[in-house]
mmCIF file of C-alpha atoms in Angstrom:
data_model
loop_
_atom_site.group_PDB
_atom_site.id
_atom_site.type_symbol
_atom_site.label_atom_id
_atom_site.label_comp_id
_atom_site.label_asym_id
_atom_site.label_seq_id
_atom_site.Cartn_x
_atom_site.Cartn_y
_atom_site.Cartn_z
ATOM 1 C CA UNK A 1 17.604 -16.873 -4.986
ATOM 2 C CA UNK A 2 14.428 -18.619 -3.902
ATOM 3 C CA UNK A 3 12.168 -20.024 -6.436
ATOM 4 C CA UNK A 4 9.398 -21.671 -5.875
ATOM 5 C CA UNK A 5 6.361 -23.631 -8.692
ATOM 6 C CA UNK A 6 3.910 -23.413 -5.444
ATOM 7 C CA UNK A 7 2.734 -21.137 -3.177
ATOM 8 C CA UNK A 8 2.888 -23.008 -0.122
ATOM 9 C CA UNK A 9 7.064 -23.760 -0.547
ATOM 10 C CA UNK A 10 7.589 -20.499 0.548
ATOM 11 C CA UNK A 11 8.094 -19.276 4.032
ATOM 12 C CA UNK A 12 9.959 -17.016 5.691
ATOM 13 C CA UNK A 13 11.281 -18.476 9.384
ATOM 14 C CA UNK A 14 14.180 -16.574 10.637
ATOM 15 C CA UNK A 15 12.706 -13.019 10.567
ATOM 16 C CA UNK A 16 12.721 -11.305 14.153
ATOM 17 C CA UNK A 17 11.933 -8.119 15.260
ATOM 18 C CA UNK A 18 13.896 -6.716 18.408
ATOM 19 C CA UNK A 19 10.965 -4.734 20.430
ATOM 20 C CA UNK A 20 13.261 -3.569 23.088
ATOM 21 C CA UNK A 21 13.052 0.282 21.968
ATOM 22 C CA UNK A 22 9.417 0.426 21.548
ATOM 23 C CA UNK A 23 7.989 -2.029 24.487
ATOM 24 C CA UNK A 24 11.088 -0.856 26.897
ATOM 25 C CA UNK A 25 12.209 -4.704 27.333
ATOM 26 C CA UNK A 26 14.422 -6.993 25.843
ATOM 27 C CA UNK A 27 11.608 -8.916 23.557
ATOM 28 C CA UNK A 28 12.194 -10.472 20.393
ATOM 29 C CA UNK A 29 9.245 -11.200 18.022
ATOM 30 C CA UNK A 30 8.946 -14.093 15.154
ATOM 31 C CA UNK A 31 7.303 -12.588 12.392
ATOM 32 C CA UNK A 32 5.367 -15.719 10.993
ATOM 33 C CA UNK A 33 3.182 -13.597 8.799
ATOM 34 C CA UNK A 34 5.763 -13.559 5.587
ATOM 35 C CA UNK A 35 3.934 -16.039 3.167
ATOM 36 C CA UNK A 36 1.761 -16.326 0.492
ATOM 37 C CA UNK A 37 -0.836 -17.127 3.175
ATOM 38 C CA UNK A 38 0.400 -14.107 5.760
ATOM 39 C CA UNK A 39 0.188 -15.977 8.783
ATOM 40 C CA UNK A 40 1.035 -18.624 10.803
ATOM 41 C CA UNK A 41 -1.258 -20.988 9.596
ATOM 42 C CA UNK A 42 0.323 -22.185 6.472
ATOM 43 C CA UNK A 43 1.964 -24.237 8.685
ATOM 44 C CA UNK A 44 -0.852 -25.830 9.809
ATOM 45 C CA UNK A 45 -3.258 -26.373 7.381
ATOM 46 C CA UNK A 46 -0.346 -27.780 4.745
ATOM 47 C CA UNK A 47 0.069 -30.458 7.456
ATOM 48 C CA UNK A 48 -3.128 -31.330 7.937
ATOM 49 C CA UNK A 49 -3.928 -31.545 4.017
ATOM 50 C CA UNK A 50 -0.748 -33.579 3.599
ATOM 51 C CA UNK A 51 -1.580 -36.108 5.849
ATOM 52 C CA UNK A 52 -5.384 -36.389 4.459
ATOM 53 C CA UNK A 53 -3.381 -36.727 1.192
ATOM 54 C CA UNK A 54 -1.477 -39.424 2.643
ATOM 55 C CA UNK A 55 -4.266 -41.492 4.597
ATOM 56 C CA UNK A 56 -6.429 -41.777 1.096
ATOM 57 C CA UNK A 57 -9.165 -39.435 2.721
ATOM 58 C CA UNK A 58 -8.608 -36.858 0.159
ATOM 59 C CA UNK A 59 -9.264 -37.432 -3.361
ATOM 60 C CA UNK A 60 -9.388 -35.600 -6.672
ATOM 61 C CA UNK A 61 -13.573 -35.218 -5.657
ATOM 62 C CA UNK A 62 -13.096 -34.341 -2.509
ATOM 63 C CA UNK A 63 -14.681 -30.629 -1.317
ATOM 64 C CA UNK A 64 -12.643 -29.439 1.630
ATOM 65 C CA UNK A 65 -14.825 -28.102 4.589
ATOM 66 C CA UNK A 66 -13.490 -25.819 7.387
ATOM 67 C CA UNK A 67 -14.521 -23.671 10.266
ATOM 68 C CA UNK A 68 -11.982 -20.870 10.656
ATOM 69 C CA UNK A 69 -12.321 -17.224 11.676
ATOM 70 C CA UNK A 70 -10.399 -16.081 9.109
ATOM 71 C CA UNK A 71 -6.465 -17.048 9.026
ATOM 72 C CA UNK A 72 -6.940 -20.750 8.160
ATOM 73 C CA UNK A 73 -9.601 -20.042 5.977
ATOM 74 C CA UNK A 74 -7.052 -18.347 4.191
ATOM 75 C CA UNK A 75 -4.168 -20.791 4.090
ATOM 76 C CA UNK A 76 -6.458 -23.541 2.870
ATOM 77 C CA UNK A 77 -7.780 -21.675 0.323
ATOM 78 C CA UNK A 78 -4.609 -21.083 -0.953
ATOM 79 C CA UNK A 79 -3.177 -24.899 -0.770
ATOM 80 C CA UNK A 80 -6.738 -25.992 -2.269
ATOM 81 C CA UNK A 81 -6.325 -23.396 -5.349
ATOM 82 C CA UNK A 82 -2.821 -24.794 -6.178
ATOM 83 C CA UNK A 83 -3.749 -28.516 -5.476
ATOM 84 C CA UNK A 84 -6.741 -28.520 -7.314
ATOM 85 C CA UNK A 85 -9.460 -28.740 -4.416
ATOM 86 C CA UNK A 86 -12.616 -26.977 -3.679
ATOM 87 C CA UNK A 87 -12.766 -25.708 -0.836
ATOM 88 C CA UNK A 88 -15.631 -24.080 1.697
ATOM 89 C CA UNK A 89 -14.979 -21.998 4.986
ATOM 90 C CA UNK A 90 -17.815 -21.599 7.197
ATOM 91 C CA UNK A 91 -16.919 -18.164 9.146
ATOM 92 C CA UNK A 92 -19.046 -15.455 10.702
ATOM 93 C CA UNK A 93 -19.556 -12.020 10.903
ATOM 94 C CA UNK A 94 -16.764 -10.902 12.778
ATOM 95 C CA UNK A 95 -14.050 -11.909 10.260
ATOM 96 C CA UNK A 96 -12.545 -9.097 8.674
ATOM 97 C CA UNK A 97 -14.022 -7.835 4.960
ATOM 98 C CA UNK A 98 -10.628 -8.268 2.954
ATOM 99 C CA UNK A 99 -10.145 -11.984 4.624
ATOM 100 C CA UNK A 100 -13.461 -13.179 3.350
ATOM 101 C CA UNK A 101 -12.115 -11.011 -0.228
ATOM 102 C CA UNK A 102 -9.257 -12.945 -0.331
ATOM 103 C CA UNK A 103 -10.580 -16.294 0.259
ATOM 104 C CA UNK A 104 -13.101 -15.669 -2.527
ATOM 105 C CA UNK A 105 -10.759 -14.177 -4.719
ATOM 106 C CA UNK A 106 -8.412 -17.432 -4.775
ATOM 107 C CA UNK A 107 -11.766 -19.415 -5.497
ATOM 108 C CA UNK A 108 -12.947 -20.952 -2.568
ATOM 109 C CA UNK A 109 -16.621 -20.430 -1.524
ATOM 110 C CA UNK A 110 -17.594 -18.801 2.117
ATOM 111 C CA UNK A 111 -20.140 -19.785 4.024
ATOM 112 C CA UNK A 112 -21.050 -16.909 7.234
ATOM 113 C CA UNK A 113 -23.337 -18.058 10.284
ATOM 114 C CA UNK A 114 -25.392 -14.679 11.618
ATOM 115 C CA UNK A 115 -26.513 -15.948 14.463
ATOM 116 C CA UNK A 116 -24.757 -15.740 17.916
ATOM 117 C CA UNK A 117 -24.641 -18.180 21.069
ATOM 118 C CA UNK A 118 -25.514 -17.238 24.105
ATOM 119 C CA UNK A 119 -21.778 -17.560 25.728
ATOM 120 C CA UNK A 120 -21.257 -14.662 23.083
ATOM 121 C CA UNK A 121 -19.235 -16.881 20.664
ATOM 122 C CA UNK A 122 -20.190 -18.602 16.705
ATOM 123 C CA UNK A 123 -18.082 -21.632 17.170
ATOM 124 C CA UNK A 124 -20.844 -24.248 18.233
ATOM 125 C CA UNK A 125 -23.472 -23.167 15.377
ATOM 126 C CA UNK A 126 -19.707 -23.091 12.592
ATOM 127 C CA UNK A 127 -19.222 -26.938 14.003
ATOM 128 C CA UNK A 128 -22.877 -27.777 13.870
ATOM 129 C CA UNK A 129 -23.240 -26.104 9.946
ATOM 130 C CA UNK A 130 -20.189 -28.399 8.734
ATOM 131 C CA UNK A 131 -20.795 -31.233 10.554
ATOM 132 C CA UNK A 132 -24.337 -30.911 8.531
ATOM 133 C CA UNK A 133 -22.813 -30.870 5.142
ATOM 134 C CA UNK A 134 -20.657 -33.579 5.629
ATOM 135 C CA UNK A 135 -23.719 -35.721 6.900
ATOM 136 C CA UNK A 136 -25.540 -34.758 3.840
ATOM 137 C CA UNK A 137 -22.195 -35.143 1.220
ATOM 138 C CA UNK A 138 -19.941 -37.815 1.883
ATOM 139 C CA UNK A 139 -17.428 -35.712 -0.806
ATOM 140 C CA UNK A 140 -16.728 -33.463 1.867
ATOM 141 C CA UNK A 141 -13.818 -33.698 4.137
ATOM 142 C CA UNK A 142 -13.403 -31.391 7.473
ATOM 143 C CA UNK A 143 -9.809 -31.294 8.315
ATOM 144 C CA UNK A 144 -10.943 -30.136 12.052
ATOM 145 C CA UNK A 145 -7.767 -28.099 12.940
ATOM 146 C CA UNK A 146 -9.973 -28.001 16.906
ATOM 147 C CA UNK A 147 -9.178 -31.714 17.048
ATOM 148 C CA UNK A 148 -6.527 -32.639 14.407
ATOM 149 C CA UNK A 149 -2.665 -33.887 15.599
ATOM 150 C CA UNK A 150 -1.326 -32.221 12.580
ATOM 151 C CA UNK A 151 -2.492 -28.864 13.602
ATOM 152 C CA UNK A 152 -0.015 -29.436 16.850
ATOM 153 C CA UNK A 153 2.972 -31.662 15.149
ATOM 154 C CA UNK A 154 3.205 -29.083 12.428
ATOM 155 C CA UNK A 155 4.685 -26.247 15.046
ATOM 156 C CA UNK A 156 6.670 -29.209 17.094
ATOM 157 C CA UNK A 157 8.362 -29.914 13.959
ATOM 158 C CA UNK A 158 8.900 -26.190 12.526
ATOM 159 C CA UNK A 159 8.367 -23.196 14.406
ATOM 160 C CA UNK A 160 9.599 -24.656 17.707
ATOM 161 C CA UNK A 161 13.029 -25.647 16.048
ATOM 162 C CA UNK A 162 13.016 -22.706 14.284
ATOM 163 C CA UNK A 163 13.462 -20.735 17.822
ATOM 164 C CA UNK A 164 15.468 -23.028 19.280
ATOM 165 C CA UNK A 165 18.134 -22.645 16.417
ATOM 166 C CA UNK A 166 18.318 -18.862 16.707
ATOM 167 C CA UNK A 167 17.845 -18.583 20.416
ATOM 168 C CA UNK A 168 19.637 -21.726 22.445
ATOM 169 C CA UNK A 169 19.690 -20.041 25.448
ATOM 170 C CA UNK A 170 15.585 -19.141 25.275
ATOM 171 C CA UNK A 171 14.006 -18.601 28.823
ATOM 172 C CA UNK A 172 10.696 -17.993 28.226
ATOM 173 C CA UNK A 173 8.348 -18.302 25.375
ATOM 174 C CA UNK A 174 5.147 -16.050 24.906
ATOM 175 C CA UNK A 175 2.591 -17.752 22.870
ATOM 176 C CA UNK A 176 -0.818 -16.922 21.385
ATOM 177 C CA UNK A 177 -4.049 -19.417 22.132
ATOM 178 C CA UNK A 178 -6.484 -20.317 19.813
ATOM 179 C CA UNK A 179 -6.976 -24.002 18.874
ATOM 180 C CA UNK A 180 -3.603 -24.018 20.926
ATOM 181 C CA UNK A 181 -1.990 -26.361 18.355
ATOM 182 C CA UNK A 182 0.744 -23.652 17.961
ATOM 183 C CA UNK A 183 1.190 -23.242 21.724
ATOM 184 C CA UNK A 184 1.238 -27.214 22.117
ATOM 185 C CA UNK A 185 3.746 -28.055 19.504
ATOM 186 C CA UNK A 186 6.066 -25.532 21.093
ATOM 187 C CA UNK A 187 5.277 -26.535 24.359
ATOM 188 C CA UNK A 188 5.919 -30.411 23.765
ATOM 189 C CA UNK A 189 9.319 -28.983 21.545
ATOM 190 C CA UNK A 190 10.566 -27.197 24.634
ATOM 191 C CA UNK A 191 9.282 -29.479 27.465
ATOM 192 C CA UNK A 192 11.863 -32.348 25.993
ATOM 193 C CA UNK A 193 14.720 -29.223 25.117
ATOM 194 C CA UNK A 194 18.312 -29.288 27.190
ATOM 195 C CA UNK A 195 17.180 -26.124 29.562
ATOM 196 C CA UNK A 196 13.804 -25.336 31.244
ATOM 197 C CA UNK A 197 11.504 -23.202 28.965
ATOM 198 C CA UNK A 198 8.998 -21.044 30.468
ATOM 199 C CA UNK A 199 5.583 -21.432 28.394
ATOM 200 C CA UNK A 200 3.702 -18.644 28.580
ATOM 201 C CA UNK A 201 0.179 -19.176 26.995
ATOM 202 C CA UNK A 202 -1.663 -15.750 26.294
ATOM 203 C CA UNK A 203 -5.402 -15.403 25.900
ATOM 204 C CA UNK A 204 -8.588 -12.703 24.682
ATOM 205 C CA UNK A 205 -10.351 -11.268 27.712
ATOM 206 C CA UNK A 206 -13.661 -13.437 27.241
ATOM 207 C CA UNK A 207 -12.322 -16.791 26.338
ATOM 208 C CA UNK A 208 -13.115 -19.597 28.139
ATOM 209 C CA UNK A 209 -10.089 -21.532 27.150
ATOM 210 C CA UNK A 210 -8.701 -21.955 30.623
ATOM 211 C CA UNK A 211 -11.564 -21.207 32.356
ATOM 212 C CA UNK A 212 -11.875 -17.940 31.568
ATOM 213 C CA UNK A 213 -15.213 -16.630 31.949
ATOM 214 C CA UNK A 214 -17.400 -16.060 28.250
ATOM 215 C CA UNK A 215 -17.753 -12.718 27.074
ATOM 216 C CA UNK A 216 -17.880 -10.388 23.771
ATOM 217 C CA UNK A 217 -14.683 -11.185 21.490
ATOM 218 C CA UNK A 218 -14.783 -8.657 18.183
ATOM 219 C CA UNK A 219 -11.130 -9.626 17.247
ATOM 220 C CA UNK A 220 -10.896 -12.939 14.885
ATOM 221 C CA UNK A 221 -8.116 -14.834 15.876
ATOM 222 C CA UNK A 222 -7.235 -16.207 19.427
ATOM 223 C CA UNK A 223 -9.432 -17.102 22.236
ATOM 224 C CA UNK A 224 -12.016 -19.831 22.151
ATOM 225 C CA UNK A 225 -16.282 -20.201 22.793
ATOM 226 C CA UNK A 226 -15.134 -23.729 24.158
ATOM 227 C CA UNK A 227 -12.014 -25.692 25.648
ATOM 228 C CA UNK A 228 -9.938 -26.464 22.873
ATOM 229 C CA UNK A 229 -9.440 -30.555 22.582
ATOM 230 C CA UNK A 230 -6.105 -29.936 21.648
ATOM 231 C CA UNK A 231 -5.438 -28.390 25.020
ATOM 232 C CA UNK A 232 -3.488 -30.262 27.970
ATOM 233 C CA UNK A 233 -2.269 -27.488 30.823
ATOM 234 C CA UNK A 234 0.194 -29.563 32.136
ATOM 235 C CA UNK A 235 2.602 -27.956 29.613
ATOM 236 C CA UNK A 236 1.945 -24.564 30.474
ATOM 237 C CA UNK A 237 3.140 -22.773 33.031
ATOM 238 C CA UNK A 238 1.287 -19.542 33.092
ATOM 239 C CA UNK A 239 -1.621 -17.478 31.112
ATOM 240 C CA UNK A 240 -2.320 -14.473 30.521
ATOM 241 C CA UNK A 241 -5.509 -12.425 29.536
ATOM 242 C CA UNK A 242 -5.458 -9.744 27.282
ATOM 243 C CA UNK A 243 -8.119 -7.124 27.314
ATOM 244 C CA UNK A 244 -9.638 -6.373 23.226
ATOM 245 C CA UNK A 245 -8.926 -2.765 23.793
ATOM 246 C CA UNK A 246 -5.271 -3.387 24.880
ATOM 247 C CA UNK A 247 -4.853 -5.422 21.914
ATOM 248 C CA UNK A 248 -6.139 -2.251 20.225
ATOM 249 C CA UNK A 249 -3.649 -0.067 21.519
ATOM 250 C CA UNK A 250 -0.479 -2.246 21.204
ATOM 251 C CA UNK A 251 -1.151 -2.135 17.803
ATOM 252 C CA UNK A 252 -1.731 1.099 17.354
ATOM 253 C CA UNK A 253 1.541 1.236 19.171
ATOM 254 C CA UNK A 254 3.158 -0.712 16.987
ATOM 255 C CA UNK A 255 2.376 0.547 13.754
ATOM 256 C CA UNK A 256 3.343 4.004 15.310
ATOM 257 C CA UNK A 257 6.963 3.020 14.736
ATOM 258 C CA UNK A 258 6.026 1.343 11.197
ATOM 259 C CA UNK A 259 5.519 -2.242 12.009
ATOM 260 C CA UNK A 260 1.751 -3.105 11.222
ATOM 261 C CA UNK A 261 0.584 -5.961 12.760
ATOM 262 C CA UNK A 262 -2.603 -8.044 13.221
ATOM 263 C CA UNK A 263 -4.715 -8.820 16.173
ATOM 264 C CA UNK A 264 -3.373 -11.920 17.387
ATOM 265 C CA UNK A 265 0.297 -10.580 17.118
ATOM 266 C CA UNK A 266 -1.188 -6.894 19.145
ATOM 267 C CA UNK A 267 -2.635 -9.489 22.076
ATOM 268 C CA UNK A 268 0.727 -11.534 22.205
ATOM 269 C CA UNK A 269 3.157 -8.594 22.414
ATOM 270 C CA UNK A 270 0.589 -7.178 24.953
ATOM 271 C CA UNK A 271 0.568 -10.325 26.902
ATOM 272 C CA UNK A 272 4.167 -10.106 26.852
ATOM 273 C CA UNK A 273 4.650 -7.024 27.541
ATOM 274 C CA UNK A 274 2.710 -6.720 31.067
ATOM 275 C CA UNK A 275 4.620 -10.133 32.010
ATOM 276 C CA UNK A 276 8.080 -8.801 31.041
ATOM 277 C CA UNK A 277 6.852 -5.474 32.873
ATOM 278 C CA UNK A 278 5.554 -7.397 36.381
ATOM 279 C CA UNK A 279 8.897 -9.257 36.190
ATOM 280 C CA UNK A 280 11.390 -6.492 35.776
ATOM 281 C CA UNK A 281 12.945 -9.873 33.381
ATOM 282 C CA UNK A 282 15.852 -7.383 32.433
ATOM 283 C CA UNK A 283 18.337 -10.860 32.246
ATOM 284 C CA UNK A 284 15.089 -12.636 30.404
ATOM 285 C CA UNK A 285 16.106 -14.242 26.897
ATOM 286 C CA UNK A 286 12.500 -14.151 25.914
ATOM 287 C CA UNK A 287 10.782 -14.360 22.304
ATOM 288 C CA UNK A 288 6.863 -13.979 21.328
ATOM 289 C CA UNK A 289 5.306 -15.657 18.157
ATOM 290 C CA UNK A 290 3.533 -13.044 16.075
ATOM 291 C CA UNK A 291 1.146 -15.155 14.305
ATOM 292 C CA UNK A 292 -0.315 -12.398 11.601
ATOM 293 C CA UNK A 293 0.378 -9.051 9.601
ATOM 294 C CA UNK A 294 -2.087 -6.154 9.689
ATOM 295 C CA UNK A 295 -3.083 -5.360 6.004
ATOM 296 C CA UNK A 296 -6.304 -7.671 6.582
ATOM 297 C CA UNK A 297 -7.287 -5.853 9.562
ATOM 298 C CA UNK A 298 -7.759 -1.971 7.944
ATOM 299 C CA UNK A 299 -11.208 -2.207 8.178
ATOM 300 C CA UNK A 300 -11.398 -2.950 11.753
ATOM 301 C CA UNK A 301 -8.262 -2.261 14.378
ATOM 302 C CA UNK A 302 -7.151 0.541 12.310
ATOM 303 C CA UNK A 303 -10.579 1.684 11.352
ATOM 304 C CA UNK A 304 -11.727 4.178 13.855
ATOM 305 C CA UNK A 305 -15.029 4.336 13.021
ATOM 306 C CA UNK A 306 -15.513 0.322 13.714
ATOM 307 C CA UNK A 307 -13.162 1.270 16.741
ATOM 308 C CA UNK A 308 -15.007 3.896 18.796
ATOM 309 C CA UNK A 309 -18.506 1.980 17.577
ATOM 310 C CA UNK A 310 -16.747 -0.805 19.528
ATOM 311 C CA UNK A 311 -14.624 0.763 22.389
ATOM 312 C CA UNK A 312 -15.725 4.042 22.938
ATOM 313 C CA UNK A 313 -14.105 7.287 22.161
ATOM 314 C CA UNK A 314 -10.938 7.009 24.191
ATOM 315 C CA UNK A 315 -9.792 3.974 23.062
ATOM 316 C CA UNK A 316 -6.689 5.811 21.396
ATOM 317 C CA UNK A 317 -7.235 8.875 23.840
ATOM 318 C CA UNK A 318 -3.570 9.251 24.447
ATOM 319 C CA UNK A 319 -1.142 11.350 23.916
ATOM 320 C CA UNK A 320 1.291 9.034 23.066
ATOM 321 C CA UNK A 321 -0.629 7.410 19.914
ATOM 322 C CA UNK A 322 -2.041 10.500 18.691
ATOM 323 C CA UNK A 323 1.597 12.241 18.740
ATOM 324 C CA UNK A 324 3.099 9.074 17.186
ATOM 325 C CA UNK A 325 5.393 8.889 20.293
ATOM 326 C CA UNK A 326 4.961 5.277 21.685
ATOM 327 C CA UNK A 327 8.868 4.668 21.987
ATOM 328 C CA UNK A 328 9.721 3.604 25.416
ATOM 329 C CA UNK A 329 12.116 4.488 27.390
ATOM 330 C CA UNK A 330 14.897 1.777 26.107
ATOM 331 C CA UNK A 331 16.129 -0.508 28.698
ATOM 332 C CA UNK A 332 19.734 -1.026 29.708
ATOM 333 C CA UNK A 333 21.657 -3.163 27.419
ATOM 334 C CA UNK A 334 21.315 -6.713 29.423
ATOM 335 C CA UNK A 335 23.995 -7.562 31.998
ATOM 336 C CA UNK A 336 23.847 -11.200 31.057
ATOM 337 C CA UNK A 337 25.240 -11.481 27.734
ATOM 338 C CA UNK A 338 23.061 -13.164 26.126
ATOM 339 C CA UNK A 339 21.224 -10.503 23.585
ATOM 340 C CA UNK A 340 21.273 -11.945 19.506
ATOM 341 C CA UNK A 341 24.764 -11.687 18.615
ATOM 342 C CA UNK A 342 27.208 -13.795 16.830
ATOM 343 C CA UNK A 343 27.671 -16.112 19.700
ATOM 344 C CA UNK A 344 24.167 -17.011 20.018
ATOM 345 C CA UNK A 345 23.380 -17.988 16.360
ATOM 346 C CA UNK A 346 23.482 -21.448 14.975
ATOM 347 C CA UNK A 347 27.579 -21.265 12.738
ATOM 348 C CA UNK A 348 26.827 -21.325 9.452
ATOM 349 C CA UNK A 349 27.461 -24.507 8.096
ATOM 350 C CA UNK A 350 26.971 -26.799 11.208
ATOM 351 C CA UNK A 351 24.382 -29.134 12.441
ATOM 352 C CA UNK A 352 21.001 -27.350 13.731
ATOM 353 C CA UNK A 353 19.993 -28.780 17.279
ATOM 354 C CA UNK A 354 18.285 -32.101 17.184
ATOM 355 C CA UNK A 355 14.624 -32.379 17.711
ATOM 356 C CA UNK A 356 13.591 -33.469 21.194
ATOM 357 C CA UNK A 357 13.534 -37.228 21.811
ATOM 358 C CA UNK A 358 14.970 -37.747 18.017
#
């Protein structure tokens, strides 16, 4: 049985969900959200601490300093409770309630910035507030997960690998953008793999990530007020934008059939879910990264109240949500062979692939 003496040596990365009888196409989902941070970015922010750690920049005085819309915020807190750190996010008002909650309750301090740019976003006046404190306190250390190599190398060293053990014969690979470190790390994983990956990069209507143009983003998570430095296009192949209320709906859709989710993971499987549709990718091996759970997000995408103030009134006007009904038609059983069986999982007791280049 697993035992672990900190929080951060736990998480769970083999954990898929087959989406084929709700979405209507073969679609398998990596649940990243089962850890004592609930997301994805555990993986992250442990890298990036560990190599401050290793580079002497953080010490015993040090006062860890972050801008994060929620997620991060959380995974640091954690690492900084069981390391001994303080540690400070600087989010805004459109994190969720019970994020903020958490982050206090494991002892870090949060620091939210009211006002709004003009492009719609917080991001600029977050980077401007901690680049302030660590002007004025040279105990403070900002990791920067916008700029930081770890943020990228810690999903070209994990989650990437993690896929490629359970699913060699992958075809295309649906991925959330926010900083984009988890897109690039799977992106450079797959670009150097033994078949062609498709890279499939999926976006918030209202990001200006790749170009996009600025508008009103309610949902914490992915999409960006700027280009992300971490960003190069040349590994992507294709994007796709995700309207907020379609986000809505998948996961209203989702949790339908007992899977609650968060917002990033509604936008990817949404994303996904129109590409797999336009492509009619019936003999598509094809897997989405669900970056979050739902639990933090009760008070907004499953609060109707924050949703109609938001949406309008027909943002779950359908029959299908309201009846609890959102089970697809499921597709035919795929003519290629090549669904999760026996045949396509790593033996038990041999060698997983090698990394890329290693």
């Amino acid at each position: 049985m697993p035992v672990v003496s900190v929080p951060y040596a736990f998480n769970e990365e083999d954990l898929y969900v087959d989406l084929r009888s709700i979405i209507g196409h073969s679609l398998f989902l990596k649940c990243e959200g089962f850890n004592f941070a609930g997301s994805i970015k555990l993986k992250a922010a442990l890298e990036m601490v560990e190599a401050a750690e290793r580079d002497g920049v953080l010490t015993p005085e040090s006062i860890l300093v972050e801008s994060s819309s929620g997620n991060l915020g959380v995974a640091l807190s954690m690492i900084a409770a069981s390391k001994g750190y303080r540690f400070l996010c600087v989010t805004d008002s459109r994190g969720n309630l019970s994020t903020r909650m958490m982050m206090e309750a494991l002892g870090s301090q949060v620091h939210m910035m009211a006002g709004q740019e003009a492009n719609g976003g917080f991001l600029g006046a977050r980077i401007e507030y901690v680049r302030a404190l660590c002007a004025s306190d040279d105990r403070y250390v900002w990791l920067s997960q916008y700029t930081n190599q770890g943020n990228w190398k810690a999903h070209y060293r994990t989650t990437a690998p993690e896929i490629a053990r359970q699913f060699p014969q992958l075809d295309v690979l649906f991925v959330g953008a926010g900083t984009t470190g988890t897109l690039m790390g799977c992106a450079r994983y797959f670009r150097e793999w033994h078949r062609p990956v498709r890279i499939v990069a999926v976006d918030s209507v209202g990001s200006v990530s790749f170009g996009g143009v600025p508008g009103r983003r309610m949902i914490p998570g992915l999409g960006m007020s700027m280009r992300p430095p971490l960003l190069d296009e040349s590994y992507v192949d294709e994007v796709i934008h995700v309207a907020e209320a379609d986000t809505v709906r998948t996961c209203h859709r989702l949790a339908r059939r007992g899977f609650l989710f968060g917002g990033s993971t509604g936008t990817v499987v949404s994303g996904a879910t129109d590409w797999l549709t336009r492509h009619d990718a019936r003999e598509v091996m094809a897997v989405a990264i669900g970056p979050d759970l739902g639990e933090r997000y009760l008070d907004t995408i499953y609060q109707t109240n924050w949703l109609q103030d938001l949406y309008g009134e027909d943002v779950l006007d359908s029959d299908e949500v309201a009846a609890g009904s959102w089970a697809a038609t499921p597709a035919p059983p795929p003519r290629w062979g090549r669904r999760l069986d026996p045949a396509d999982r790593q033996p038990q007791g041999q060698p997983a692939p090698s990394a890329p280049g290693s």
